[in-house]
mmCIF file of C-alpha atoms in Angstrom:
data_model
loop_
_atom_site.group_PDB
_atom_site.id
_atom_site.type_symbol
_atom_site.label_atom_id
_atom_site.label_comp_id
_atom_site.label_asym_id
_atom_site.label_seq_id
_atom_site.Cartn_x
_atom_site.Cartn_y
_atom_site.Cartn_z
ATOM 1 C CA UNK I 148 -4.420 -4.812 4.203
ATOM 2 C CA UNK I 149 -6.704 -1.716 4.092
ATOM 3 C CA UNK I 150 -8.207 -0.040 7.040
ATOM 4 C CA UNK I 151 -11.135 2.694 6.601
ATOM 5 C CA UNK I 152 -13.430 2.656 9.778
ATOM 6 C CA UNK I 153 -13.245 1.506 13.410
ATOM 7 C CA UNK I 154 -15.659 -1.652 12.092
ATOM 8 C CA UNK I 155 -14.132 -2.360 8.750
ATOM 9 C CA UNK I 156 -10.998 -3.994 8.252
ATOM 10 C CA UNK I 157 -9.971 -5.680 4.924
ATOM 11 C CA UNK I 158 -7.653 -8.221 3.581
ATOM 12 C CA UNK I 159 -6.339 -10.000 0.373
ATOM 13 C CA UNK I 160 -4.129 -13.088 -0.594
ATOM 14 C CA UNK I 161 -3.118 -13.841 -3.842
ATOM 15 C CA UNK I 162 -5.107 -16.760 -3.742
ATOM 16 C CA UNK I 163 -7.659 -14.844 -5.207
ATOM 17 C CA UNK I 164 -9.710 -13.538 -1.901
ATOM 18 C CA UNK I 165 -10.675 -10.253 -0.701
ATOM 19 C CA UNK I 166 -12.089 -10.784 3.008
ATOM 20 C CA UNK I 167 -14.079 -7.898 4.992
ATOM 21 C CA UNK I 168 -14.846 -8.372 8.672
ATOM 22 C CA UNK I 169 -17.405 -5.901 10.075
ATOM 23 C CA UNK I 170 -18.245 -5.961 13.860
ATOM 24 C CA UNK I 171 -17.126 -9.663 13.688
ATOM 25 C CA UNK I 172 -18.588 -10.802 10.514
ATOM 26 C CA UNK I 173 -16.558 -11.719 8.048
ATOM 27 C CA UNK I 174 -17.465 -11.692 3.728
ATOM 28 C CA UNK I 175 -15.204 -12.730 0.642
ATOM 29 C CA UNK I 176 -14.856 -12.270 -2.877
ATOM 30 C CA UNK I 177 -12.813 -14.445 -4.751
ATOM 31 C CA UNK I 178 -10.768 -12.757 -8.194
ATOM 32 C CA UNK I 179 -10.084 -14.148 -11.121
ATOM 33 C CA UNK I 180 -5.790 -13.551 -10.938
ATOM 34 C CA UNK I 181 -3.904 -13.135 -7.827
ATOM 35 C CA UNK I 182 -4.702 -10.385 -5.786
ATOM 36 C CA UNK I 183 -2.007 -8.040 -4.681
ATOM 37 C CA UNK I 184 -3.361 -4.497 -3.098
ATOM 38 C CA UNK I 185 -6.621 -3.446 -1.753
ATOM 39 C CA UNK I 186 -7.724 0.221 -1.062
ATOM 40 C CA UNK I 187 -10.783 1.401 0.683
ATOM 41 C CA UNK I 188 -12.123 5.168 -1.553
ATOM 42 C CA UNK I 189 -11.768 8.035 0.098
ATOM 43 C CA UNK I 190 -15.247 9.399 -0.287
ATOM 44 C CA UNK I 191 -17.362 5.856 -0.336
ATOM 45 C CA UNK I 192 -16.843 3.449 2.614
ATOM 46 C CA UNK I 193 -18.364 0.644 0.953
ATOM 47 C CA UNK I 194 -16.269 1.040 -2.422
ATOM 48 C CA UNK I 195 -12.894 -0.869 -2.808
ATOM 49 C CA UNK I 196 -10.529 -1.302 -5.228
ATOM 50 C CA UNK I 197 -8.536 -4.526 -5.819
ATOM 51 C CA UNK I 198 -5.196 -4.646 -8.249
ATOM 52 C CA UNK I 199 -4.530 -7.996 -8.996
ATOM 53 C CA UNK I 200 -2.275 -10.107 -10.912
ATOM 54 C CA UNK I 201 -1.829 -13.266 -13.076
ATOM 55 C CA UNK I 202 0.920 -16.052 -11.828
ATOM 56 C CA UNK I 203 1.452 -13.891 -8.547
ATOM 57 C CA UNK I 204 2.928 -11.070 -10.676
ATOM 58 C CA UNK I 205 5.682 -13.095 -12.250
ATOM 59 C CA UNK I 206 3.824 -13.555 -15.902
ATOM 60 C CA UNK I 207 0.616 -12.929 -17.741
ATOM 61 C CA UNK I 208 -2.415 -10.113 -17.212
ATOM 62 C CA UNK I 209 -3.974 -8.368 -15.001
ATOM 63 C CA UNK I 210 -7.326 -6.802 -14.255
ATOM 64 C CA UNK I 211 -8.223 -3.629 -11.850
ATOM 65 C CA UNK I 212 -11.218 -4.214 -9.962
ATOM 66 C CA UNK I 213 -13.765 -2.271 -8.200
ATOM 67 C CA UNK I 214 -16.268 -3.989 -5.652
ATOM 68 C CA UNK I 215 -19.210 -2.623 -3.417
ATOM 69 C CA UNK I 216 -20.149 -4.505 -0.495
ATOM 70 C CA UNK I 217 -23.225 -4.992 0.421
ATOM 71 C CA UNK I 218 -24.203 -4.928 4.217
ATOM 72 C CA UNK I 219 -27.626 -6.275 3.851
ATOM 73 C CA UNK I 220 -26.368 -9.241 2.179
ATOM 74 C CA UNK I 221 -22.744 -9.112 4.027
ATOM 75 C CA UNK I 222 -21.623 -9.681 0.453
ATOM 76 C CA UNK I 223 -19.225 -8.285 -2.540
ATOM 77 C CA UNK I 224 -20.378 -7.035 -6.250
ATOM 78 C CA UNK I 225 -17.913 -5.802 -9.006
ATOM 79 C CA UNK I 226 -18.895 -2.449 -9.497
ATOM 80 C CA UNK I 227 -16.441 -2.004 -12.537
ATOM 81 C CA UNK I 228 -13.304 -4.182 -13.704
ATOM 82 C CA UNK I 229 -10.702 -3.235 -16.206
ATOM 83 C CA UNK I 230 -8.167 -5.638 -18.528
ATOM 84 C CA UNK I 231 -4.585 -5.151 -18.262
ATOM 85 C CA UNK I 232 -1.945 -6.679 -20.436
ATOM 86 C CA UNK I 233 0.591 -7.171 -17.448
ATOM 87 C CA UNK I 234 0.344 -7.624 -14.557
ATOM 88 C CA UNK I 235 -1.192 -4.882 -11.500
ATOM 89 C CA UNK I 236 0.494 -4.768 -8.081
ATOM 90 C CA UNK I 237 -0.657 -2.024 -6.807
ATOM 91 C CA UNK I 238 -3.737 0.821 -6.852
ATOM 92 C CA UNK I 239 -4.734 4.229 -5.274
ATOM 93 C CA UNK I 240 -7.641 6.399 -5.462
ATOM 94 C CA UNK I 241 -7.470 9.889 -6.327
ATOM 95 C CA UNK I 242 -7.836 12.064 -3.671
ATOM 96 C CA UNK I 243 -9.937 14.993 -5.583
ATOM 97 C CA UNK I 244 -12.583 13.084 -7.913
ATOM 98 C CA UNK I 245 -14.283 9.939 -6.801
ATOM 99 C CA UNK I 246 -14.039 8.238 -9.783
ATOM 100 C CA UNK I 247 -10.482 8.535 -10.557
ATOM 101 C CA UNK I 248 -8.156 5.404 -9.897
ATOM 102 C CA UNK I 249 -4.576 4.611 -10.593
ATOM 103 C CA UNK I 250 -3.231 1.378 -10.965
ATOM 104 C CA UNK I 251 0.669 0.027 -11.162
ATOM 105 C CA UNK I 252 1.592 -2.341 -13.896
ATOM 106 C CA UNK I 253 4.304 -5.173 -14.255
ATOM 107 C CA UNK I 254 4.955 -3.302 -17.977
ATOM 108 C CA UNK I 255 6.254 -0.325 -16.229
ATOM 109 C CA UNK I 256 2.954 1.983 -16.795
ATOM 110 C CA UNK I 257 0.801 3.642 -14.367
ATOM 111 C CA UNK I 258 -2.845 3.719 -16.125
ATOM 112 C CA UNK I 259 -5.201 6.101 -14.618
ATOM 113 C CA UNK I 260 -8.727 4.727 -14.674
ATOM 114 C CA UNK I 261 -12.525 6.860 -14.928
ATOM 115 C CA UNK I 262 -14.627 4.531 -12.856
ATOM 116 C CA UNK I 263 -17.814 5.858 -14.246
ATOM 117 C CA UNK I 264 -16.612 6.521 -18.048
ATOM 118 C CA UNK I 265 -16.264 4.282 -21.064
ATOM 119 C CA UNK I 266 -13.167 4.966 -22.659
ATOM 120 C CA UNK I 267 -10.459 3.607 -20.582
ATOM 121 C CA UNK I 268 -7.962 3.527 -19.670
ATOM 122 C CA UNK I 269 -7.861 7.798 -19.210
ATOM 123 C CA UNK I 270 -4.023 7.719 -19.502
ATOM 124 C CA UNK I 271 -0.765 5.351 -19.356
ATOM 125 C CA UNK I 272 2.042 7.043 -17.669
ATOM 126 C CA UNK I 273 4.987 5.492 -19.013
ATOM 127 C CA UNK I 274 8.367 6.819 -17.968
ATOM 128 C CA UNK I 275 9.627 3.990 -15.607
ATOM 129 C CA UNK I 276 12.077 1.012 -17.104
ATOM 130 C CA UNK I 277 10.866 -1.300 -14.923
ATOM 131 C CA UNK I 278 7.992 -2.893 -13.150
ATOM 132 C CA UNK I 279 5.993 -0.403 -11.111
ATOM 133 C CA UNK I 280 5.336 -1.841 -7.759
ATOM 134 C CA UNK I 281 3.538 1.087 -5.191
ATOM 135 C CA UNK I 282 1.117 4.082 -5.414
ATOM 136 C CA UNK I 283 0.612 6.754 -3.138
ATOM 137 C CA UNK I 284 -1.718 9.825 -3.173
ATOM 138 C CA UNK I 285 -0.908 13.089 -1.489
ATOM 139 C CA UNK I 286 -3.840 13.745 1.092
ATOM 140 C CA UNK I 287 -3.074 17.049 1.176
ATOM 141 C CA UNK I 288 -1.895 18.654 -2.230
ATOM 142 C CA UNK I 289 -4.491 16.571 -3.590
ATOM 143 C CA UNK I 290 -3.595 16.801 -7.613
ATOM 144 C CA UNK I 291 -0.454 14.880 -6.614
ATOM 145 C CA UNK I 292 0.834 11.028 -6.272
ATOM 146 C CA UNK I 293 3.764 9.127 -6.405
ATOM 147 C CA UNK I 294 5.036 5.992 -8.180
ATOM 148 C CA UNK I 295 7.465 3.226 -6.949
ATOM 149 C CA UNK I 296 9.331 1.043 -9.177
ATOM 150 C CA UNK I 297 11.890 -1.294 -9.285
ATOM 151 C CA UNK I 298 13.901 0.820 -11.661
ATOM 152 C CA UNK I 299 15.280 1.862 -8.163
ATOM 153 C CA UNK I 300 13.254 5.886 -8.323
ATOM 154 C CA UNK I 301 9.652 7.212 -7.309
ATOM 155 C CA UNK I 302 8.469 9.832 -9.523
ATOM 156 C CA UNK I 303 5.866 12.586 -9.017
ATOM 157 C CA UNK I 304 2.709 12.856 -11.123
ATOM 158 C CA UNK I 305 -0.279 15.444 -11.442
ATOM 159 C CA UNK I 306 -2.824 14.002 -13.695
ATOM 160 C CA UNK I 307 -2.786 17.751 -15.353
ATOM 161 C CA UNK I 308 0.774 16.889 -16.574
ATOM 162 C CA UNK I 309 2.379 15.876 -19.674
ATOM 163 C CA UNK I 310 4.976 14.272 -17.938
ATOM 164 C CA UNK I 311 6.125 13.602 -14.551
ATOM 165 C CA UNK I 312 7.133 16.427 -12.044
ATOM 166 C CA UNK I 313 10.022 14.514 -10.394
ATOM 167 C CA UNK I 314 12.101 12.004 -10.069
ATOM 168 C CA UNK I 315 13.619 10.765 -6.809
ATOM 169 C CA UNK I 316 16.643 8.570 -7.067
ATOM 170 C CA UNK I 317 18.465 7.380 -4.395
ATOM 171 C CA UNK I 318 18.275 3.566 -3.645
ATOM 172 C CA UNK I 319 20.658 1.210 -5.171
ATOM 173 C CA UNK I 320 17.555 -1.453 -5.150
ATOM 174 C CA UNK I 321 14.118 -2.037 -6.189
ATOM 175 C CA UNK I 322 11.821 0.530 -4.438
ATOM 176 C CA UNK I 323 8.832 -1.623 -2.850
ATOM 177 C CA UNK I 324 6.918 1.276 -0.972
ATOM 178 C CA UNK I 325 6.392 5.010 -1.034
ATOM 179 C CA UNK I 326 3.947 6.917 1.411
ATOM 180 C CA UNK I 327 3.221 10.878 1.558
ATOM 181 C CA UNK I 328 3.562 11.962 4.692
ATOM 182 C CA UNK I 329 0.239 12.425 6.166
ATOM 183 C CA UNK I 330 0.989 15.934 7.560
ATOM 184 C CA UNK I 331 3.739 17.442 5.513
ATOM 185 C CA UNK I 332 2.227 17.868 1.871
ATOM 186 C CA UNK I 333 6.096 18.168 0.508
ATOM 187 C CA UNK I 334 7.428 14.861 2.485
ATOM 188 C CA UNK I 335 7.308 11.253 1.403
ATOM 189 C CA UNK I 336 8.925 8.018 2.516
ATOM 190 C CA UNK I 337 10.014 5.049 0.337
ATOM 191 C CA UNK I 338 11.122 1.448 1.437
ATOM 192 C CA UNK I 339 13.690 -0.743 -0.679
ATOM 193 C CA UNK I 340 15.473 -3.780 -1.290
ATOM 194 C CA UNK I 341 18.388 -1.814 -0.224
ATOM 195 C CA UNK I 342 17.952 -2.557 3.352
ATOM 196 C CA UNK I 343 16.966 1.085 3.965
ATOM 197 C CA UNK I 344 14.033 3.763 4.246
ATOM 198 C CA UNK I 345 14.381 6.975 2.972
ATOM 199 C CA UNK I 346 12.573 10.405 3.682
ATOM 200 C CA UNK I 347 12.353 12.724 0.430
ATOM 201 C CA UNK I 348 11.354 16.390 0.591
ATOM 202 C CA UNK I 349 9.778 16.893 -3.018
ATOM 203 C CA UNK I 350 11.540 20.811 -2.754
ATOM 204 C CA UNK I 351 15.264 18.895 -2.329
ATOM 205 C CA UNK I 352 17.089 16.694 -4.479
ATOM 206 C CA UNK I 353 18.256 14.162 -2.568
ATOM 207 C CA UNK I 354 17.031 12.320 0.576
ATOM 208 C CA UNK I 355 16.846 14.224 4.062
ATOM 209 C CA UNK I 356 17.283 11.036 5.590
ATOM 210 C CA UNK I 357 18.551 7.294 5.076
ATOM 211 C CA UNK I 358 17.353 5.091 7.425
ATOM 212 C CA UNK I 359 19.554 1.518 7.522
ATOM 213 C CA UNK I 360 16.229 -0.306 8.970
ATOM 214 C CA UNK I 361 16.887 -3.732 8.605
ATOM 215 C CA UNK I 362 19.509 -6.028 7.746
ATOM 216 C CA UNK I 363 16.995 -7.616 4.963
ATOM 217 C CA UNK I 364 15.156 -6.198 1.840
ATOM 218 C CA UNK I 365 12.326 -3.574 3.620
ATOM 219 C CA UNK I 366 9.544 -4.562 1.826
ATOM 220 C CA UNK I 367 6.751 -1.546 3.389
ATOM 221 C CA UNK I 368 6.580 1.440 5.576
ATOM 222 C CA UNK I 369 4.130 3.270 6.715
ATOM 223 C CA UNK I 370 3.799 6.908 8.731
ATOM 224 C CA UNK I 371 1.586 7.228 12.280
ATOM 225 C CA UNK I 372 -1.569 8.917 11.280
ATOM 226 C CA UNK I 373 -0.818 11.013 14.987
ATOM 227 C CA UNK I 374 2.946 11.830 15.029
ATOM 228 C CA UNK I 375 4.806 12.971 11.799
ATOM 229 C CA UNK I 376 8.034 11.951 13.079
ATOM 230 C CA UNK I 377 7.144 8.093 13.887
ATOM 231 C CA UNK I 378 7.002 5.471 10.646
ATOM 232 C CA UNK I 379 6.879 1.555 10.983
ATOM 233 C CA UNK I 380 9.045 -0.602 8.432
ATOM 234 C CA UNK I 381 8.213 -4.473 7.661
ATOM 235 C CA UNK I 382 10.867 -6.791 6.591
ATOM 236 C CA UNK I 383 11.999 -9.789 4.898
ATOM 237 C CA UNK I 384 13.638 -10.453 8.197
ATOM 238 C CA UNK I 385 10.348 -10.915 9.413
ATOM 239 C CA UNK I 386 10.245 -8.315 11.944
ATOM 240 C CA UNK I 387 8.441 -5.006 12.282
ATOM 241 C CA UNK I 388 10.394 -1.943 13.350
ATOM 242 C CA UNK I 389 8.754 1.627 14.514
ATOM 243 C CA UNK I 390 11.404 4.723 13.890
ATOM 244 C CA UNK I 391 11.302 8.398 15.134
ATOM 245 C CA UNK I 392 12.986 9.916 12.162
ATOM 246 C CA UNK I 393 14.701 12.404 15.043
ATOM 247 C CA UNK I 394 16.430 9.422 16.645
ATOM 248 C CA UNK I 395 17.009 7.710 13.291
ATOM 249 C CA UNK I 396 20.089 5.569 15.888
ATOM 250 C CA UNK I 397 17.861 3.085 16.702
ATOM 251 C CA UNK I 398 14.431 1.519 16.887
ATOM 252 C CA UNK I 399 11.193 2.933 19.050
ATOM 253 C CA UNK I 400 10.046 -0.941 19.331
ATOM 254 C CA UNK I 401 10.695 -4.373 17.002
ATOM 255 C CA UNK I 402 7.591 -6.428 16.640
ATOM 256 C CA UNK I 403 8.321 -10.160 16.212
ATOM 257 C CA UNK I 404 11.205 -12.114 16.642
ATOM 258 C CA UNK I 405 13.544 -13.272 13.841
ATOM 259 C CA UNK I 406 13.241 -17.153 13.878
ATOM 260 C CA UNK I 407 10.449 -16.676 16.537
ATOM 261 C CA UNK I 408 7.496 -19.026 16.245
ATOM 262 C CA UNK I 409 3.774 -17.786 14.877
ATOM 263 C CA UNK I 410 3.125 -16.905 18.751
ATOM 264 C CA UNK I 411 5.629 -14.339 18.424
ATOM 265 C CA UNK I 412 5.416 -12.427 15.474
ATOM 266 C CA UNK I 413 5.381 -13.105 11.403
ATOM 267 C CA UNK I 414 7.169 -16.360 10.663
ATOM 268 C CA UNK I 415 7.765 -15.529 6.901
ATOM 269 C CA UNK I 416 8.334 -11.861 5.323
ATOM 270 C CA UNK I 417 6.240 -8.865 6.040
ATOM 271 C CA UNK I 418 4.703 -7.787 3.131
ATOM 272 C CA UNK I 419 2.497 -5.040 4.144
ATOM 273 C CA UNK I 420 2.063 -2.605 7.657
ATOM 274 C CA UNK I 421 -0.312 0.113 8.028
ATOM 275 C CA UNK I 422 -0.921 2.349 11.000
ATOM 276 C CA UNK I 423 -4.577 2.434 11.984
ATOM 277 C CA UNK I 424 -6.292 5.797 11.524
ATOM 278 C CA UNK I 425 -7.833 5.521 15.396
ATOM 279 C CA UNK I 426 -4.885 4.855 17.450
ATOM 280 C CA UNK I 427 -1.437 6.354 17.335
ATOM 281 C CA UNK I 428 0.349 2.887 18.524
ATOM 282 C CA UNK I 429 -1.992 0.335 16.769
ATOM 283 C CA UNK I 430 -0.548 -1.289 13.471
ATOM 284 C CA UNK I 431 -2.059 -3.940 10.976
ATOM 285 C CA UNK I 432 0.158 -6.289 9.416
ATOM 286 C CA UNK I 433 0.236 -9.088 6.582
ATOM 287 C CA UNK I 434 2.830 -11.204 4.967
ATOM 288 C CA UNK I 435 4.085 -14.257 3.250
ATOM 289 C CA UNK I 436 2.867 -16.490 6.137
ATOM 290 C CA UNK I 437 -0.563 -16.162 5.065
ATOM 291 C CA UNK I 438 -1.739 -14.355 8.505
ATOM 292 C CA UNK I 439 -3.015 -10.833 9.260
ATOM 293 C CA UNK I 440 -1.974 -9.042 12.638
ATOM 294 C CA UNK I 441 -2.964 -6.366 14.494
ATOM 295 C CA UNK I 442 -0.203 -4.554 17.403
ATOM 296 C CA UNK I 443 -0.069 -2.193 19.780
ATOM 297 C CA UNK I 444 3.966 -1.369 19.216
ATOM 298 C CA UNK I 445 3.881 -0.692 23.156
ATOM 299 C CA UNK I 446 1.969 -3.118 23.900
ATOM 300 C CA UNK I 447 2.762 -6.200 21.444
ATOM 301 C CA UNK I 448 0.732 -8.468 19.406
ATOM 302 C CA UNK I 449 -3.379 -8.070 19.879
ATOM 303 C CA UNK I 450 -4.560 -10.385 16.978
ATOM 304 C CA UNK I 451 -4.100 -12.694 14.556
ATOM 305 C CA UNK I 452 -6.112 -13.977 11.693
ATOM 306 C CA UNK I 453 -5.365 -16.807 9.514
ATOM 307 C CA UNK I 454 -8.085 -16.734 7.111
ATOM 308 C CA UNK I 455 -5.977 -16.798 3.658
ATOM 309 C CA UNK I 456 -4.775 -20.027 2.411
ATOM 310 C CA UNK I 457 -1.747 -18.165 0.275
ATOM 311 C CA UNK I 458 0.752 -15.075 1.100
ATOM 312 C CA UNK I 459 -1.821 -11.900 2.015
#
């Protein structure tokens, strides 16, 4: 799930569909593998990328995508697509140059990608052991980004560099999610399989903070666009919880119930939250029960969507 205005909100299921829903409209664009990550660019609203994935991830290739939508037609083009040998879970956009992109690949790489160019891809970072799973690029020191990967680190990358800046290790368990802090150029998150979420400061060696957030795998997190201090953390437990890293004790609010019917909350795994860029309480969710939400973690749940027919 990938939010970039108030009127566009976007989702993808493995089953191969990217769906868009502008002021209640609602296009698709089916893929030719799995898809697993969707990311509107930074500098065109109408330009996404899509990583996606043969056999869900597990086997086979994978091709990087870019699509335009249309709004006269309320419809999707591929604007540029790139083979992969493995796998691609995840992608990010560069933060500094439009036509960089960054993809994550099941062979351990990270392959950086020049949208407009012809000889791709630009580079292949290749430093992890295992599978990389999550991307993130720093919003702020904008010649920066991070890798996740289920050799249990993140490391820190600056497309300028021969090799990585950094590596961060501290979980005991695949790392499924890392996020910069939107507002602290030096601070990141990361969510693992280790039950717990972690805040890094790039300038430290270890984790500032080890957050026990669930008593299941943590499969995302994400920080409030408003408030530094608050992050929300999806689970295979099937539950959303939203921290304030000061009180780090216990939970701001728990969205869902474990066991709880699809009335109450995510019936399988969360596999994705993201806090919405217009409201400091309002967070979009998606997961292995094939629905997207949307909450108000003061409020509770404000929509669903059931549109996908596989995990989204």
């Amino acid at each position: 799930i990938s939010t970039r205005t108030k009127k566009n909100v976007e989702s993808l299921s493995p089953s191969g569909r990217l769906f868009w829903g502008s002021a209640g409209a609602m296009s698709s664009f089916r893929t030719q593998f799995q898809a697993c990550a969707v990311k509107f660019s930074p500098f065109e609203e109408a330009k996404v990328a899509v990583a996606t994935a043969q056999n869900f991830g597990i086997v086979g290739n994978g091709k990087q995508y870019v699509l335009v939508h249309d709004p006269r037609t309320n419809s999707f083009k591929e604007y540029r697509s790139f083979d992969t040998v493995d796998g691609l879970y995840d992608c990010a956009w560069s933060e500094e140059n439009e036509n960089i992109l960054v993809s994550a690949s099941g062979d351990g790489s990270v392959k950086v990608w020049d949208v407009q160019g012809h000889s791709n891809p630009l580079r292949s970072f290749e430093e992890h052991t295992h599978e990389v799973y999550a991307l993130s690029w720093n919003t702020i020191r904008k010649d920066r980004f991070l890798s996740a990967s289920w050799d249990d680190t993140v490391k820190m990358w600056s497309l300028g560099a021969p090799r990585s800046l950094g590596t961060f290790a501290g979980h005991s368990y695949c790392v499924y999610a890392v996020q910069w802090n939107p507002r602290e150029a030096d601070v990141f998150l990361s969510a693992s399989g280790d039950c717990t979420v972690k805040i890094w400061d790039v300038r430290q060696p270890a984790p500032t903070l080890s957050l026990r957030a669930h008593g299941h795998e943590v499969l995302t997190a994400d920080w409030c666009k408003y408030n530094d201090c608050i992050l929300a953390t999806g689970s295979v437990d099937t539950t959303i919880k939203v921290w304030d890293v000061r009180m780090p004790n216990r939970e701001l609010a728990t969205l869902g119930r474990q066991g709880g019917g699809p009335d109450q909350g995510h019936t399988h795994a969360v596999r994705k939250v993201v806090f919405s860029p217009w409201s400091p309480t309002v967070i979009g969710s998606c997961g292995y029960d094939m629905s997207v939400r949307l909450w108000d973690y003061r409020r509770g749940m404000l929509r669903v969507w059931g549109h996908h027919t596989e995990f989204a």
